[in-house]
C-alpha cells in the first residue's frame, strides 16, 4: 500500500502479513532543504524496493504524476533497448562499432578514429570521442559533422563522458533492429514492463514540469567555441514538453540515444524495479561491469553507492543498489530559472538522499 500526499507524508509498506512503517523524515528534510537553498524549484522523489514504492514526495509545483525531461537519463533508456537487442544476438559488446554503421556513412577520419573502438567502449565512454559538440550549429548530415568533429579534436584518454557516444548508440540500435528509437521504446520497455508514462517528446505541456527558459547555457557554450546558431528558442519563454538538450531538440527532432525521453517518477520506478530484480545476464553484466567507473550505460561512481545509476543535465537521476535491494528516482527542474545557475552541483543532493537511505554519510568529494 502506498499513500501519496503533497507535502510531508509517509508511505506504508506491506510485507507478507506484516505491515511496517519506515521514517523517511530525513529525505523530506533533504529535498526541502536543497529547494530552500535554490537548487531546484520543483522535485519529485520516489524510493522503492523490487516490488513496492516505499516513499514518495513532491515539492514545489510538481505533483507525483508530473512528467519531467529526463535529459541524459535517456541514455539508460537507450541502454535497455540495446541490451535487449544484444540478447537477441543482433550485436555484442565486443563488436567493432564500424560493423554496425552504414558502409557509406562515416568518412575517412571517422573510420580511422573508430577503427578499434567497440560497442562496449561507446557505452562506457572510453571511445576517445570529444564530450560535446553542437551538431545543430553546423546543420549538415550526422556523419559529415562527425567527420569534422573528429578531424579537429584530439583523442580523449580514459573515461570521457560524451553525448556523441550515445548518439552513435541510437543509430546503431536502429541499424541492427530496423526500429526507430520510438518504436524500440514501445517494444522493449513500455510493452513488456507495462509502463505507460514514458515517451520521447514532444509531450503534452500540461503534463510536464518546465525545464528551462530558452537555451541560455548552450548559447554560452557555442559562443565560447566561436560558433553561431540562429534558430534558438526565445529567451524568457518556458520550455515545457519539448527537450532541453540542444542537439536532441534542434538536430534530432527530439529523439536521440543521448537525450529526449520524458517520464514520471512512477514510470522510472517501474524500470528501476526491473533492474533491481532481473536475472537476465546481459542486464546484470551491464550493471556490474566497472570500466573507469562506468558500467555499460550505467554510472558506477560514488554518487550511486553500492550500485549504479545515471544523472541528467536537467536535474534528474536514478539509482539502483541490487546489494541492498533499494533504489531512488529524483526528478527536478533545476534550470527553470530566469537568471543565474543553481548554487551547487546536483550530485550534492543526490548523494545526500542515496547515502541517507543506506544510513551512511556520503564520502568526501575528492
Coordinates of C-alpha atoms in Angstrom, one line a residue:
X1 CA 0.0 0.0 0.0
X2 CA 1.4 3.4 -1.0
X3 CA 0.0 6.7 0.3
X4 CA 0.9 9.9 -1.5
X5 CA 0.3 13.3 0.0
X6 CA 1.6 16.6 -1.4
X7 CA 3.7 17.9 1.5
X8 CA 5.2 15.8 4.2
X9 CA 3.9 12.2 4.2
X10 CA 4.8 8.7 4.9
X11 CA 4.4 5.5 2.8
X12 CA 3.2 2.3 4.3
X13 CA 4.9 -0.9 3.0
X14 CA 3.2 -4.3 3.2
X15 CA 5.5 -7.3 3.6
X16 CA 3.5 -10.5 3.7
X17 CA 1.1 -10.4 6.6
X18 CA 3.1 -7.8 8.5
X19 CA 3.0 -4.1 7.8
X20 CA 5.9 -2.0 8.8
X21 CA 6.5 1.8 8.6
X22 CA 9.8 3.5 7.9
X23 CA 10.6 7.0 8.9
X24 CA 11.7 8.9 5.8
X25 CA 11.7 12.3 7.5
X26 CA 15.3 12.8 6.7
X27 CA 14.6 12.5 3.0
X28 CA 11.8 15.1 3.4
X29 CA 14.3 17.4 5.0
X30 CA 16.9 16.9 2.3
X31 CA 14.5 17.7 -0.5
X32 CA 13.1 20.7 1.2
X33 CA 16.5 22.0 2.4
X34 CA 18.0 21.9 -1.1
X35 CA 15.0 23.5 -2.6
X36 CA 15.2 26.3 0.0
X37 CA 18.9 26.7 -1.0
X38 CA 17.8 27.3 -4.6
X39 CA 19.0 24.1 -6.2
X40 CA 15.6 23.5 -7.9
X41 CA 12.1 25.0 -7.9
X42 CA 10.3 21.6 -8.0
X43 CA 11.1 18.0 -7.5
X44 CA 9.6 14.5 -7.2
X45 CA 11.4 11.7 -5.4
X46 CA 10.4 8.0 -5.1
X47 CA 12.2 5.3 -3.1
X48 CA 11.5 1.7 -3.9
X49 CA 12.5 -1.9 -3.5
X50 CA 12.0 -4.7 -6.1
X51 CA 8.2 -4.8 -5.8
X52 CA 6.9 -1.7 -3.8
X53 CA 7.2 2.0 -3.7
X54 CA 8.4 2.8 -0.2
X55 CA 8.3 6.5 -0.2
X56 CA 7.2 9.4 -2.4
X57 CA 7.5 13.2 -2.1
X58 CA 6.6 16.1 -4.4
X59 CA 7.9 19.6 -3.6
X60 CA 7.3 22.9 -5.3
X61 CA 4.8 23.0 -8.1
X62 CA 5.3 19.3 -9.1
X63 CA 2.8 16.6 -8.4
X64 CA 3.5 12.8 -8.2
X65 CA 2.3 12.3 -11.8
X66 CA 4.3 15.2 -13.3
X67 CA 6.4 14.3 -16.3
X68 CA 10.0 15.5 -16.4
X69 CA 12.5 16.0 -19.2
X70 CA 15.0 13.1 -18.3
X71 CA 17.9 14.6 -20.4
X72 CA 20.8 12.1 -20.2
X73 CA 18.8 9.6 -18.1
X74 CA 17.6 8.9 -21.6
X75 CA 20.9 7.1 -22.1
X76 CA 19.7 4.4 -19.7
X77 CA 16.5 4.0 -21.8
X78 CA 18.7 3.6 -24.9
X79 CA 20.9 1.2 -22.9
X80 CA 18.0 -1.0 -22.0
X81 CA 16.9 -1.2 -25.7
X82 CA 20.5 -2.0 -26.8
X83 CA 20.9 -4.7 -24.2
X84 CA 17.6 -6.3 -25.4
X85 CA 19.0 -6.3 -28.9
X86 CA 22.1 -7.9 -27.6
X87 CA 20.1 -10.7 -26.0
X88 CA 18.6 -11.3 -29.5
X89 CA 22.1 -11.7 -30.9
X90 CA 21.9 -8.6 -33.1
X91 CA 25.1 -7.2 -31.7
X92 CA 27.6 -7.8 -28.9
X93 CA 29.7 -5.5 -26.6
X94 CA 32.9 -6.6 -28.2
X95 CA 31.7 -5.8 -31.8
X96 CA 33.7 -3.1 -33.6
X97 CA 31.5 0.0 -33.9
X98 CA 32.1 0.3 -37.7
X99 CA 30.5 -3.1 -38.4
X100 CA 27.1 -1.6 -37.3
X101 CA 27.3 1.7 -39.1
X102 CA 26.3 2.2 -42.8
X103 CA 29.2 1.5 -45.2
X104 CA 28.7 4.8 -46.9
X105 CA 28.2 6.8 -43.7
X106 CA 31.4 7.5 -41.8
X107 CA 34.2 9.5 -43.6
X108 CA 37.9 8.5 -43.7
X109 CA 38.9 10.2 -40.5
X110 CA 35.9 8.8 -38.7
X111 CA 36.8 5.3 -39.9
X112 CA 40.4 5.8 -38.7
X113 CA 39.3 7.1 -35.3
X114 CA 36.7 4.4 -34.8
X115 CA 38.7 1.5 -36.3
X116 CA 39.5 -0.1 -33.0
X117 CA 36.5 1.2 -31.0
X118 CA 34.0 -1.3 -29.7
X119 CA 30.3 -1.0 -28.7
X120 CA 31.4 -1.5 -25.1
X121 CA 33.7 1.5 -25.4
X122 CA 30.9 3.7 -26.6
X123 CA 28.7 2.5 -23.7
X124 CA 31.4 3.0 -21.1
X125 CA 32.5 6.4 -22.6
X126 CA 36.0 5.1 -23.3
X127 CA 35.9 5.6 -27.0
X128 CA 38.1 8.7 -27.1
X129 CA 35.4 10.9 -28.6
X130 CA 35.1 14.5 -27.5
X131 CA 32.3 15.1 -24.8
X132 CA 30.1 17.6 -26.7
X133 CA 29.6 19.4 -30.0
X134 CA 26.6 21.4 -31.2
X135 CA 25.6 19.5 -34.4
X136 CA 22.8 21.9 -34.9
X137 CA 25.2 24.8 -35.3
X138 CA 26.6 23.0 -38.4
X139 CA 23.4 21.5 -39.7
X140 CA 24.9 19.1 -42.2
X141 CA 24.2 15.3 -42.0
X142 CA 25.4 13.5 -39.0
X143 CA 28.4 11.7 -40.5
X144 CA 29.6 14.9 -42.2
X145 CA 29.5 16.8 -39.0
X146 CA 31.1 13.9 -37.1
X147 CA 33.9 13.8 -39.6
X148 CA 34.6 17.5 -38.9
X149 CA 34.5 17.0 -35.2
X150 CA 36.9 14.0 -35.2
X151 CA 39.2 15.8 -37.6
X152 CA 39.5 18.8 -35.3
X153 CA 39.6 17.3 -31.8
X154 CA 42.2 15.1 -30.1
X155 CA 41.6 11.6 -28.8
X156 CA 40.3 11.7 -25.3
X157 CA 42.0 9.5 -22.8
X158 CA 40.5 7.3 -20.1
X159 CA 36.8 7.9 -19.4
X160 CA 35.4 10.9 -21.2
X161 CA 31.6 11.2 -20.8
X162 CA 30.3 12.0 -24.3
X163 CA 26.8 12.6 -25.7
X164 CA 28.3 11.7 -29.1
X165 CA 28.8 8.1 -27.8
X166 CA 25.1 7.7 -27.3
X167 CA 24.1 9.5 -30.5
X168 CA 26.1 6.7 -32.2
X169 CA 24.4 4.0 -30.0
X170 CA 21.0 5.3 -31.0
X171 CA 22.0 5.0 -34.6
X172 CA 23.5 1.5 -34.1
X173 CA 20.3 0.4 -32.4
X174 CA 18.3 1.4 -35.4
X175 CA 20.8 -0.1 -37.8
X176 CA 20.7 -3.6 -36.1
X177 CA 17.0 -3.8 -35.3
X178 CA 15.4 -1.8 -38.1
X179 CA 13.4 0.1 -35.4
X180 CA 13.3 3.8 -34.6
X181 CA 14.1 4.7 -31.0
X182 CA 10.4 5.5 -30.5
X183 CA 9.5 2.0 -31.8
X184 CA 12.2 0.4 -29.6
X185 CA 10.9 2.2 -26.5
X186 CA 7.5 0.7 -27.1
X187 CA 8.7 -2.8 -28.0
X188 CA 11.5 -3.4 -25.5
X189 CA 10.5 -1.3 -22.5
X190 CA 6.9 0.0 -22.3
X191 CA 5.1 -3.1 -23.5
X192 CA 6.9 -5.8 -21.6
X193 CA 7.1 -3.8 -18.3
X194 CA 3.6 -2.3 -18.5
X195 CA 5.0 1.3 -18.5
X196 CA 2.7 4.0 -19.8
X197 CA 4.1 7.3 -18.6
X198 CA 7.3 7.4 -20.6
X199 CA 7.8 8.8 -24.2
X200 CA 10.1 10.7 -26.5
X201 CA 8.9 14.2 -26.8
X202 CA 7.0 16.3 -27.6
X203 CA 4.8 15.6 -24.7
X204 CA 1.6 17.4 -23.8
X205 CA 2.9 20.6 -22.0
X206 CA 0.1 20.4 -19.4
X207 CA 1.6 17.1 -18.1
X208 CA 5.2 18.4 -17.8
X209 CA 7.3 20.4 -15.4
X210 CA 9.1 23.2 -17.3
X211 CA 12.8 22.5 -17.7
X212 CA 14.2 25.9 -18.6
X213 CA 13.7 29.3 -20.2
X214 CA 15.3 29.1 -23.7
X215 CA 18.8 27.6 -24.1
X216 CA 21.0 30.2 -22.4
X217 CA 23.6 27.7 -21.3
X218 CA 24.1 26.2 -24.7
X219 CA 24.2 29.7 -26.2
X220 CA 27.2 30.4 -23.9
X221 CA 28.8 27.1 -24.8
X222 CA 28.5 27.9 -28.5
X223 CA 29.8 31.4 -28.0
X224 CA 32.8 30.0 -26.1
X225 CA 33.6 27.9 -29.1
X226 CA 33.2 30.7 -31.6
X227 CA 30.1 29.0 -33.1
X228 CA 26.9 30.7 -34.1
X229 CA 23.3 29.4 -34.4
X230 CA 20.3 31.4 -35.4
X231 CA 17.5 29.1 -34.5
X232 CA 17.4 29.4 -30.7
X233 CA 14.2 29.2 -28.8
X234 CA 13.2 32.6 -27.4
X235 CA 14.8 33.5 -24.1
X236 CA 12.3 34.1 -21.3
X237 CA 9.8 31.6 -22.6
X238 CA 9.3 28.4 -20.5
X239 CA 10.3 25.2 -22.3
X240 CA 7.7 22.6 -21.4
X241 CA 7.1 19.3 -23.2
X242 CA 10.0 19.6 -25.6
X243 CA 13.5 18.6 -24.6
X244 CA 16.0 21.0 -23.1
X245 CA 19.0 19.4 -24.8
X246 CA 20.0 21.4 -27.9
X247 CA 21.3 18.6 -30.0
X248 CA 18.2 16.4 -29.3
X249 CA 15.8 19.3 -29.9
X250 CA 17.3 21.2 -32.8
X251 CA 19.2 18.4 -34.6
X252 CA 17.5 15.1 -33.8
X253 CA 13.9 16.3 -33.8
X254 CA 13.5 15.3 -30.1
X255 CA 14.6 11.7 -30.5
X256 CA 18.2 10.6 -29.9
X257 CA 20.1 7.9 -28.0
X258 CA 21.6 10.6 -25.7
X259 CA 18.5 12.6 -24.7
X260 CA 14.8 13.2 -25.5
X261 CA 12.8 10.9 -23.2
X262 CA 10.2 12.3 -20.8
X263 CA 8.7 10.3 -17.9
X264 CA 7.1 10.4 -14.5
X265 CA 8.8 9.2 -11.3
X266 CA 6.4 6.2 -11.3
X267 CA 7.4 5.1 -14.8
X268 CA 11.1 5.3 -13.9
X269 CA 10.5 3.4 -10.7
X270 CA 8.9 0.6 -12.8
X271 CA 12.0 0.4 -15.0
X272 CA 14.4 0.5 -12.0
X273 CA 12.5 -2.3 -10.3
X274 CA 13.2 -4.4 -13.3
X275 CA 16.9 -3.5 -13.0
X276 CA 16.7 -4.5 -9.3
X277 CA 15.2 -7.9 -9.8
X278 CA 16.1 -9.1 -13.3
X279 CA 18.1 -12.3 -13.7
X280 CA 18.8 -11.6 -17.4
X281 CA 22.6 -12.0 -17.7
X282 CA 23.1 -9.1 -20.1
X283 CA 21.4 -6.6 -17.9
X284 CA 23.2 -7.8 -14.8
X285 CA 26.6 -7.8 -16.6
X286 CA 25.9 -4.2 -17.8
X287 CA 25.3 -3.0 -14.2
X288 CA 28.2 -5.0 -12.7
X289 CA 30.8 -4.0 -15.3
X290 CA 33.2 -1.4 -14.0
X291 CA 35.5 0.2 -16.6
X292 CA 36.8 3.5 -15.4
X293 CA 33.8 3.9 -13.1
X294 CA 31.3 3.1 -15.8
X295 CA 29.1 0.1 -16.5
X296 CA 27.5 -0.5 -19.9
X297 CA 25.5 2.7 -20.0
X298 CA 25.4 3.0 -16.2
X299 CA 27.4 5.3 -13.9
X300 CA 29.2 3.4 -11.1
X301 CA 30.6 6.5 -9.3
X302 CA 30.3 7.2 -5.6
X303 CA 27.1 9.2 -6.3
X304 CA 25.5 5.7 -6.6
X305 CA 26.7 3.8 -3.6
X306 CA 26.9 0.0 -3.8
X307 CA 25.1 0.1 -7.2
X308 CA 24.8 2.1 -10.3
X309 CA 22.6 4.8 -11.9
X310 CA 22.7 7.8 -14.1
X311 CA 22.1 11.6 -14.0
X312 CA 20.5 14.1 -16.4
X313 CA 21.5 17.7 -17.1
X314 CA 18.0 19.0 -16.2
X315 CA 18.4 17.7 -12.6
X316 CA 17.2 14.1 -12.9
X317 CA 18.7 10.8 -11.7
X318 CA 18.0 7.2 -11.0
X319 CA 19.9 4.9 -8.6
X320 CA 19.6 1.1 -8.0
X321 CA 21.5 -1.0 -5.5
X322 CA 21.0 -4.6 -6.0
X323 CA 23.2 -5.2 -3.0
X324 CA 20.6 -3.6 -0.7
X325 CA 17.5 -4.2 -2.8
X326 CA 16.7 -0.5 -2.9
X327 CA 16.7 2.4 -5.3
X328 CA 15.6 6.0 -5.8
X329 CA 14.4 8.3 -8.6
X330 CA 14.9 12.0 -8.2
X331 CA 13.4 14.3 -10.8
X332 CA 14.0 18.1 -10.6
X333 CA 13.9 21.0 -13.0
X334 CA 17.0 22.9 -11.7
X335 CA 17.4 25.2 -14.7
X336 CA 13.9 26.5 -14.6
X337 CA 15.1 30.0 -13.6
X338 CA 15.3 33.2 -15.5
X339 CA 18.7 34.3 -14.2
X340 CA 21.8 32.6 -12.8
X341 CA 22.7 29.0 -12.3
X342 CA 22.0 26.6 -9.4
X343 CA 24.2 27.3 -6.4
X344 CA 25.9 23.9 -6.5
X345 CA 26.3 20.5 -8.2
X346 CA 23.1 18.4 -8.3
X347 CA 25.2 15.4 -7.1
X348 CA 25.2 17.0 -3.7
X349 CA 21.5 16.3 -3.1
X350 CA 21.6 13.0 -4.9
X351 CA 24.4 11.8 -2.7
X352 CA 22.6 13.1 0.4
X353 CA 19.5 11.1 -0.5
X354 CA 21.2 7.9 -1.6
X355 CA 23.5 7.6 1.4
X356 CA 20.8 8.6 3.9
X357 CA 18.8 5.6 2.6
X358 CA 21.7 3.4 3.5
X359 CA 22.2 5.0 6.8
X360 CA 25.6 6.3 5.9
X361 CA 27.3 9.7 5.5
X362 CA 28.5 10.5 1.9
X363 CA 32.2 10.2 1.5
X364 CA 34.1 13.5 1.0
X365 CA 34.2 14.8 -2.6
X366 CA 37.7 14.5 -3.9

